[in-house]
Short mmCIF file of C-alpha atoms in Angstrom, two decimals:
data_model
loop_
_atom_site.label_atom_id
_atom_site.label_comp_id
_atom_site.label_asym_id
_atom_site.label_seq_id
_atom_site.Cartn_x
_atom_site.Cartn_y
_atom_site.Cartn_z
CA MET A 1 -27.33 18.86 -45.78
CA VAL A 2 -29.65 16.78 -47.98
CA ILE A 3 -32.77 17.94 -49.62
CA GLU A 4 -34.94 15.94 -47.24
CA ASP A 5 -33.47 17.97 -44.40
CA LEU A 6 -34.35 21.29 -46.12
CA ILE A 7 -37.89 20.07 -46.93
CA SER A 8 -38.56 18.95 -43.33
CA THR A 9 -37.54 22.45 -42.13
CA LEU A 10 -39.88 24.33 -44.27
CA PRO A 11 -43.33 25.02 -42.81
CA LYS A 12 -46.25 23.27 -44.68
CA LYS A 13 -49.36 25.12 -43.58
CA LYS A 14 -50.24 28.54 -44.57
CA GLU A 15 -50.13 30.06 -41.10
CA GLY A 16 -46.60 28.52 -40.45
CA ILE A 17 -45.46 29.82 -43.83
CA ASP A 18 -46.92 33.32 -42.98
CA LYS A 19 -45.26 33.30 -39.55
CA ALA A 20 -41.79 32.24 -41.02
CA TYR A 21 -42.12 34.98 -43.57
CA GLU A 22 -42.89 37.54 -40.96
CA ASN A 23 -39.71 36.48 -39.04
CA CYS A 24 -37.73 36.87 -42.09
CA CYS A 25 -39.11 40.37 -42.41
CA LYS A 26 -38.64 41.22 -38.67
CA ASN A 27 -34.97 39.87 -38.84
CA ARG A 28 -34.31 42.17 -41.91
CA LYS A 29 -33.53 39.23 -44.25
CA PHE A 30 -34.84 41.16 -47.29
CA ILE A 31 -32.77 44.10 -48.81
CA PRO A 32 -34.60 46.68 -50.78
CA VAL A 33 -33.49 46.96 -54.55
CA LYS A 34 -34.84 48.81 -57.52
CA LYS A 35 -37.13 46.58 -59.45
CA GLU A 36 -35.30 47.36 -62.68
CA ASP A 37 -32.05 45.84 -61.25
CA PHE A 38 -33.61 42.32 -61.37
CA SER A 39 -31.54 41.64 -64.55
CA ASP A 40 -28.34 41.91 -62.45
CA TYR A 41 -29.46 38.78 -60.46
CA LEU A 42 -30.63 37.00 -63.57
CA GLU A 43 -27.15 37.59 -65.20
CA LYS A 44 -25.61 36.11 -62.03
CA ALA A 45 -27.82 33.09 -62.40
CA LYS A 46 -26.94 32.65 -66.06
CA SER A 47 -23.24 33.01 -65.39
CA ASP A 48 -23.35 30.36 -62.59
CA LEU A 49 -25.17 28.02 -64.80
CA ALA A 50 -22.77 28.57 -67.81
CA ASN A 51 -19.78 28.03 -65.51
CA THR A 52 -20.90 24.56 -64.73
CA LYS A 53 -20.13 23.19 -68.13
CA THR A 54 -16.44 22.80 -67.66
CA ASP A 55 -17.00 21.38 -64.18
CA PHE A 56 -19.45 18.89 -65.59
CA GLU A 57 -17.07 17.85 -68.33
CA ASN A 58 -14.32 17.32 -65.70
CA GLN A 59 -16.82 15.36 -63.44
CA ALA A 60 -16.32 17.82 -60.58
CA TRP A 61 -19.81 16.99 -59.31
CA ASP A 62 -19.62 19.00 -56.10
CA TRP A 63 -18.90 22.22 -58.03
CA VAL A 64 -21.66 21.48 -60.49
CA ILE A 65 -24.09 21.11 -57.64
CA ILE A 66 -22.76 24.28 -55.88
CA LYS A 67 -23.02 26.39 -58.99
CA CYS A 68 -26.41 25.10 -59.96
CA TYR A 69 -27.66 25.76 -56.38
CA TYR A 70 -26.43 29.48 -56.54
CA ALA A 71 -27.84 29.78 -59.95
CA ILE A 72 -31.29 28.83 -58.61
CA HIS A 73 -30.81 31.18 -55.65
CA HIS A 74 -29.86 34.05 -57.98
CA ALA A 75 -32.82 33.30 -60.25
CA ILE A 76 -35.14 33.33 -57.13
CA ASN A 77 -33.69 36.76 -56.26
CA ALA A 78 -34.23 38.01 -59.79
CA LEU A 79 -37.98 37.11 -59.51
CA LEU A 80 -38.17 38.69 -56.05
CA VAL A 81 -36.49 41.92 -57.17
CA LYS A 82 -38.69 42.17 -60.20
CA SER A 83 -42.01 41.41 -58.47
CA GLN A 84 -41.27 42.74 -54.98
CA GLY A 85 -38.33 45.11 -55.06
CA PHE A 86 -36.20 43.16 -52.63
CA TYR A 87 -33.73 40.30 -52.53
CA SER A 88 -32.69 37.86 -49.76
CA LYS A 89 -29.32 36.51 -48.72
CA ASP A 90 -31.14 33.97 -46.63
CA HIS A 91 -32.08 31.00 -48.80
CA ILE A 92 -34.93 29.77 -46.71
CA CYS A 93 -36.37 33.36 -46.61
CA ALA A 94 -36.02 33.62 -50.36
CA ILE A 95 -38.01 30.41 -50.85
CA LEU A 96 -40.69 31.65 -48.41
CA ALA A 97 -40.91 34.94 -50.21
CA LEU A 98 -41.75 33.21 -53.53
CA ASN A 99 -44.89 31.95 -51.83
#
């Protein structure tokens, strides 16, 4: 999958975003978490990012990309936990929830 594929699957208009978000809720893509636990997700993000240094130095580009992607996902979940009290394992639903 390339970024263009991801961008084309995300709804662009407010009503499409709202409907997609409602589907995430209906399909139980969000898991309740105590808001004070946001730091656990932030630490995961920091750890994933820190672990890319060696891979970068070894030019293991696919692992750099994967770890950076997951660092972003964990950082998004840290924001969701802190502000909304839930996290999402579904990456598209996490992006929609940021809206």
